[in-house]
CSV table of C-alpha atoms in Angstrom, one decimal:
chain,number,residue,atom,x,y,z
A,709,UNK,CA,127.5,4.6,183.0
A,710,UNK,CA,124.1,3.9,181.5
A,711,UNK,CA,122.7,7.2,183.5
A,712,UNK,CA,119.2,7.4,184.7
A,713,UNK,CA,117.3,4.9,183.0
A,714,UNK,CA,113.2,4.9,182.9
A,715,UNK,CA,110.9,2.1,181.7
A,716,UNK,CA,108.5,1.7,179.8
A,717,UNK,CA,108.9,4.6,177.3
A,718,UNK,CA,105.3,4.4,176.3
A,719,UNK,CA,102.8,3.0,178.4
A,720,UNK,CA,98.3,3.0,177.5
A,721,UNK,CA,96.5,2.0,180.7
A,722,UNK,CA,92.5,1.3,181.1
A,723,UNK,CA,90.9,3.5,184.0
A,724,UNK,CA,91.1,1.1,187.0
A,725,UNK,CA,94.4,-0.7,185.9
A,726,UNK,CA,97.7,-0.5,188.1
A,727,UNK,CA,101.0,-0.4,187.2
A,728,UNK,CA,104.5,0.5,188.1
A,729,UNK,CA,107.1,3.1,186.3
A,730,UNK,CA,110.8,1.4,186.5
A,731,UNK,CA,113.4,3.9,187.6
A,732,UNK,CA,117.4,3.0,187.8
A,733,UNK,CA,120.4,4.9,188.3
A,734,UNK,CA,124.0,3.4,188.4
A,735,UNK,CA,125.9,6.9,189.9
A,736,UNK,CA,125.4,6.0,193.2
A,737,UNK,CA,123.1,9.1,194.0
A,738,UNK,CA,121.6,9.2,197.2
A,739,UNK,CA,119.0,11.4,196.2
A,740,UNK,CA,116.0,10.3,193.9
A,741,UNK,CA,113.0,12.1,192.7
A,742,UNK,CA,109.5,12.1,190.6
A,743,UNK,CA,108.3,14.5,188.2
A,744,UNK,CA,105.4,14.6,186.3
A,745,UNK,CA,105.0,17.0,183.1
A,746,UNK,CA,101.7,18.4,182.2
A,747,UNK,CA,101.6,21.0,179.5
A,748,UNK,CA,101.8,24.8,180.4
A,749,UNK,CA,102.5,23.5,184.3
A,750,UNK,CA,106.0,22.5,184.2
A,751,UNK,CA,107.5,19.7,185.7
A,752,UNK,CA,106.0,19.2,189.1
A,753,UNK,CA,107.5,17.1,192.1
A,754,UNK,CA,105.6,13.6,192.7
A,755,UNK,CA,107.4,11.6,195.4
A,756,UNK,CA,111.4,12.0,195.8
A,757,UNK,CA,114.0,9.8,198.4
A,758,UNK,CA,117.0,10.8,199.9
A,759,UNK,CA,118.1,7.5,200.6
A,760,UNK,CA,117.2,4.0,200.7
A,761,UNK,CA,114.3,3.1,202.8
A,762,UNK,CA,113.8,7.1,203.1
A,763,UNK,CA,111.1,8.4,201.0
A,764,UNK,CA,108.9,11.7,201.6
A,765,UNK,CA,106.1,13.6,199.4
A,766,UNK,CA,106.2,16.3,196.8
A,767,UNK,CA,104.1,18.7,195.6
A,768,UNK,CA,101.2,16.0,193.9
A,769,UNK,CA,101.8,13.1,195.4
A,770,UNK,CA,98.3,11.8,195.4
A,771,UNK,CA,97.2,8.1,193.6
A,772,UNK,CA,101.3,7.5,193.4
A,773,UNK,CA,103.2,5.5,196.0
A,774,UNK,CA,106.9,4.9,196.0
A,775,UNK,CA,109.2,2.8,198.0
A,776,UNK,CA,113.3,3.3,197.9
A,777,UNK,CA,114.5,-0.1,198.9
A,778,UNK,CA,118.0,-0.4,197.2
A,779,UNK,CA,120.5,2.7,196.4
A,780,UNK,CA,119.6,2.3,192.5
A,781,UNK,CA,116.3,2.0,192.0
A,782,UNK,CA,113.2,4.2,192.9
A,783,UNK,CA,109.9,2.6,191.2
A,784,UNK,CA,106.8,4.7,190.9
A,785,UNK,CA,103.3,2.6,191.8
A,786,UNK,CA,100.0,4.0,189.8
A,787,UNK,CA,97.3,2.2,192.2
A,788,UNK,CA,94.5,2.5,190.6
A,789,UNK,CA,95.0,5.2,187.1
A,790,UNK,CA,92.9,7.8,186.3
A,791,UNK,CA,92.9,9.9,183.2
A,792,UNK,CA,94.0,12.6,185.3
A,793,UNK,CA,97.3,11.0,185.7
A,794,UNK,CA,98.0,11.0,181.8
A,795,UNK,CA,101.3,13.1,181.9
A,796,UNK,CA,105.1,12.4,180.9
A,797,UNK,CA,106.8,11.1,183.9
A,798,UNK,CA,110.3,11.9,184.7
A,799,UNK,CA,112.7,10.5,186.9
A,800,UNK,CA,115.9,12.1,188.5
A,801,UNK,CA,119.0,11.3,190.8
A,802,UNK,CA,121.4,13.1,192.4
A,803,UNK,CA,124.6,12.8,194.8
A,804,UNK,CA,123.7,14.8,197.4
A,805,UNK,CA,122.0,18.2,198.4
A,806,UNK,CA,121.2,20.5,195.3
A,807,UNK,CA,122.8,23.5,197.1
A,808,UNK,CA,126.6,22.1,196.3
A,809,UNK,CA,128.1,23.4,193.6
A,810,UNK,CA,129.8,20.5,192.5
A,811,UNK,CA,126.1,18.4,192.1
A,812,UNK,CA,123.8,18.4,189.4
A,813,UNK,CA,120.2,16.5,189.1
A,814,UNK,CA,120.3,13.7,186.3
A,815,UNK,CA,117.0,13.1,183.9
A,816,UNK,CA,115.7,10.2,182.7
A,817,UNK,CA,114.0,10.2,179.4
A,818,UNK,CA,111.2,10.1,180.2
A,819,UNK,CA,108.0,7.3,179.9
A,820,UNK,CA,104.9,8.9,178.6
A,821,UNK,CA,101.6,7.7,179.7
A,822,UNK,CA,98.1,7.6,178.5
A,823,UNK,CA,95.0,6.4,180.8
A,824,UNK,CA,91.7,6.3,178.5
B,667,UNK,CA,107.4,28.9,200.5
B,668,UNK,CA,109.0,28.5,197.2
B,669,UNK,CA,108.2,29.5,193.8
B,670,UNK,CA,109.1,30.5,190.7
B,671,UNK,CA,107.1,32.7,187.7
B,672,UNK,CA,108.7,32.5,184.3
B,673,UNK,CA,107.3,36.0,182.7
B,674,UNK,CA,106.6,34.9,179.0
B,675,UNK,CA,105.0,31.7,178.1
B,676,UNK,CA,106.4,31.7,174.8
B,677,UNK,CA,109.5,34.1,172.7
B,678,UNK,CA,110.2,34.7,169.4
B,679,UNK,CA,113.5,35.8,168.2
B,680,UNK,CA,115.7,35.9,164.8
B,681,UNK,CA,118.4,34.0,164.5
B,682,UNK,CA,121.7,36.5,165.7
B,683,UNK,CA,119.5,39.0,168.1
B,684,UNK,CA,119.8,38.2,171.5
B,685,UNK,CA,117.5,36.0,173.9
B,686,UNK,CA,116.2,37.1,177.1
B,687,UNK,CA,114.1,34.7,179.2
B,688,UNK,CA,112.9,36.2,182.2
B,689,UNK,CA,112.4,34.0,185.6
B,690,UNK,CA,111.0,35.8,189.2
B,691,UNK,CA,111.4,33.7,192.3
B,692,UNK,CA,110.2,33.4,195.5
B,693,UNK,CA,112.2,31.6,198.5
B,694,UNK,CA,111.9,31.9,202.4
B,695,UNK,CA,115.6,31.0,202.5
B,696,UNK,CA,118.4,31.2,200.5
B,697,UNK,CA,118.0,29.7,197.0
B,698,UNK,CA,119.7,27.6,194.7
B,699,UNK,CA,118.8,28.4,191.1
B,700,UNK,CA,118.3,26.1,187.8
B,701,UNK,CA,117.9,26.8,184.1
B,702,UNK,CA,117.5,23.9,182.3
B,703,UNK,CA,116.7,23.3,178.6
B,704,UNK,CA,114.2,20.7,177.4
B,705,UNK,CA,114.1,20.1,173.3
B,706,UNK,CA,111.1,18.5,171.7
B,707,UNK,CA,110.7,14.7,172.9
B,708,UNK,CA,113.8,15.0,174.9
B,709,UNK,CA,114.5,14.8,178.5
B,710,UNK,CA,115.5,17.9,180.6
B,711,UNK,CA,119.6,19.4,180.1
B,712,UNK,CA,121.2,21.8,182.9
B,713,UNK,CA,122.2,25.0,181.4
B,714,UNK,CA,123.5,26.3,184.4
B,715,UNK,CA,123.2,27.3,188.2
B,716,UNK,CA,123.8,29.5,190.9
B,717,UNK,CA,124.5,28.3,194.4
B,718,UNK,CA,125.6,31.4,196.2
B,719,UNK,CA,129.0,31.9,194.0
B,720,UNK,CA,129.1,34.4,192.1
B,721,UNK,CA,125.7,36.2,190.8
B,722,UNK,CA,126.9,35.7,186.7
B,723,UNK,CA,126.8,32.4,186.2
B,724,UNK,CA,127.8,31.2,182.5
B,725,UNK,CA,126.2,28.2,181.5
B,726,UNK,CA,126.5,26.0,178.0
B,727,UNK,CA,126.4,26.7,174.9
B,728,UNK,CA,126.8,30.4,175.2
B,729,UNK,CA,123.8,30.9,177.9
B,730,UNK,CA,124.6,32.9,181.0
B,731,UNK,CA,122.2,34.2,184.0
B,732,UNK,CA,122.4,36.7,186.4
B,733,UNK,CA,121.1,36.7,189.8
B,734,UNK,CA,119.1,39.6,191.1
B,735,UNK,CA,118.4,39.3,195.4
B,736,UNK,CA,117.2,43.0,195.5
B,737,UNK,CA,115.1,42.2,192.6
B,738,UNK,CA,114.5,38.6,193.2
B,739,UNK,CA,115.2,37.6,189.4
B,740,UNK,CA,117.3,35.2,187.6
B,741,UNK,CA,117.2,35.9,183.8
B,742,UNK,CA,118.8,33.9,181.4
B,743,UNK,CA,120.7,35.6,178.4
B,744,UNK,CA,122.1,34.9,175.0
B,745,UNK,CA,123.7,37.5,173.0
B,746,UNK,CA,123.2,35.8,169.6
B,747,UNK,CA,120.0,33.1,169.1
B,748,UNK,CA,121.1,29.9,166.9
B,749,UNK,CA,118.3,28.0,165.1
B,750,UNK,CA,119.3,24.9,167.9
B,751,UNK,CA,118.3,26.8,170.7
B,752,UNK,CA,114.7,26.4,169.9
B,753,UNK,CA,113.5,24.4,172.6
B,754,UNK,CA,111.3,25.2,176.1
B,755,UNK,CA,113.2,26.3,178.7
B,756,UNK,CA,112.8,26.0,182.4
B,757,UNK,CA,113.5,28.1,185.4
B,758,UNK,CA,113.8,25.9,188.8
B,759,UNK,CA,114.5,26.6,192.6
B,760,UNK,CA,115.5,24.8,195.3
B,761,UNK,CA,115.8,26.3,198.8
B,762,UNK,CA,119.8,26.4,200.1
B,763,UNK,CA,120.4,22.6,201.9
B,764,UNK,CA,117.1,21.4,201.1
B,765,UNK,CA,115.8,19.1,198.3
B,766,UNK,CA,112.7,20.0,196.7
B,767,UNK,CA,112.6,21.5,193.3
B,768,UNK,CA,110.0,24.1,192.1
B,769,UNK,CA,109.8,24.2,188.6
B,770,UNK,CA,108.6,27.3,186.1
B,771,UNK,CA,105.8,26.7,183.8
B,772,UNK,CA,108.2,27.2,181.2
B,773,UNK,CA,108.9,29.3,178.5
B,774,UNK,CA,109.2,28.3,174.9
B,775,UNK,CA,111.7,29.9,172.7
B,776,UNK,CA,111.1,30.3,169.1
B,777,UNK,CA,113.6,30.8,166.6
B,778,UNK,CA,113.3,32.3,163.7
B,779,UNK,CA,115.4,32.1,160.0
């Protein structure tokens, strides 16, 4: 299993430009999520799905838009960037409901971006 | 509402003396707790968690955590620091059932020779 797998890993952006952050998981989670990483804030919940063709809102979910159309792969839409979105972006999967104790949220690596 | 203070934004220790990272939380329902460990350009690593089990939970790599209802707490504990742990660590919740995760700002732990 490749995992949680993010791309680009690096990404520079113009104010104004669009783009979209690849997400792909091959565990067959049901549950997907977006992070963003700021320094000194943590890691703070953008959009997340909890199943295909189910997506909901997180805690900054502003200027991002998602859409969850097969099991595997969650991409993350940056209409129009803003420097404000410069941050590390992080996706995640898991099976089911955090609460079990047999389930445990996956990472990606991680794709860090730049808007100038 | 949920959320989640971690006390110190930043620990120093010497290598062999115990670490103590200290995590508050605040949940309307039950929570589901999270320590995970983040090393320098790396992506995030479970430590451990406590799901309504038992309130010791032991973790990898020698980290365990303790959870505190009466005093709404979640430390996270080494007895003995090793130069690898240096790294930022990261207290989360997650309401029992539900989904969304609140993250901690953080704490980084220092290491020191």
């Amino acid at each position: 299993n490749a995992g949680v797998t993010q791309t680009p890993k690096f990404q520079v952006l113009k104010t104004g430009q669009s783009m979209t952050l690849q997400c792909a998981q091959d565990m067959n989670h049901e549950y997907m999520s977006w992070y963003r990483q700021d320094p000194g804030m943590g890691l703070r919940l953008i959009h997340y799905s909890v199943g295909a063709g189910i997506t909901d809102q997180g805690e900054v979910p502003n200027g991002y838009n998602v859409s969850r159309s097969t099991t595997e792969d969650f991409p993350l839409r940056l209409l129009s960037a803003a420097p404000s979105q410069t941050s590390v972006y992080f996706c995640a999967s898991n099976r089911k409901g955090l609460a079990s104790s047999t389930d445990t949220q996956y990472f990606g690596p991680g794709t860090r971006l730049t808007v100038l | 509402a949920q959320s989640v203070t971690q006390l110190d934004s930043h620990v120093s220790v010497s290598e062999g003396t115990p670490v103590l990272l200290r995590c508050n939380y605040s949940s309307s329902y039950s929570p589901s707790l999270f320590w995970y460990v983040q090393h320098p350009n790396k992506g995030l690593q479970l430590l451990l968690k406590y799901t309504s089990a038992a309130t010791l939970v032991k973790g990898i790599n020698g980290f365990e955590a303790e959870f505190k209802k009466s005093e709404t707490s979640f430390h996270l504990t080494k007895p003995s620091a090793h130069m690898s742990d240096a790294a930022e660590y990261f207290c989360v919740v997650s309401e029992t059932g539900g989904f969304k995760t609140i993250f901690g700002a953080g704490t980084r732990l220092f290491v020191k020779a």
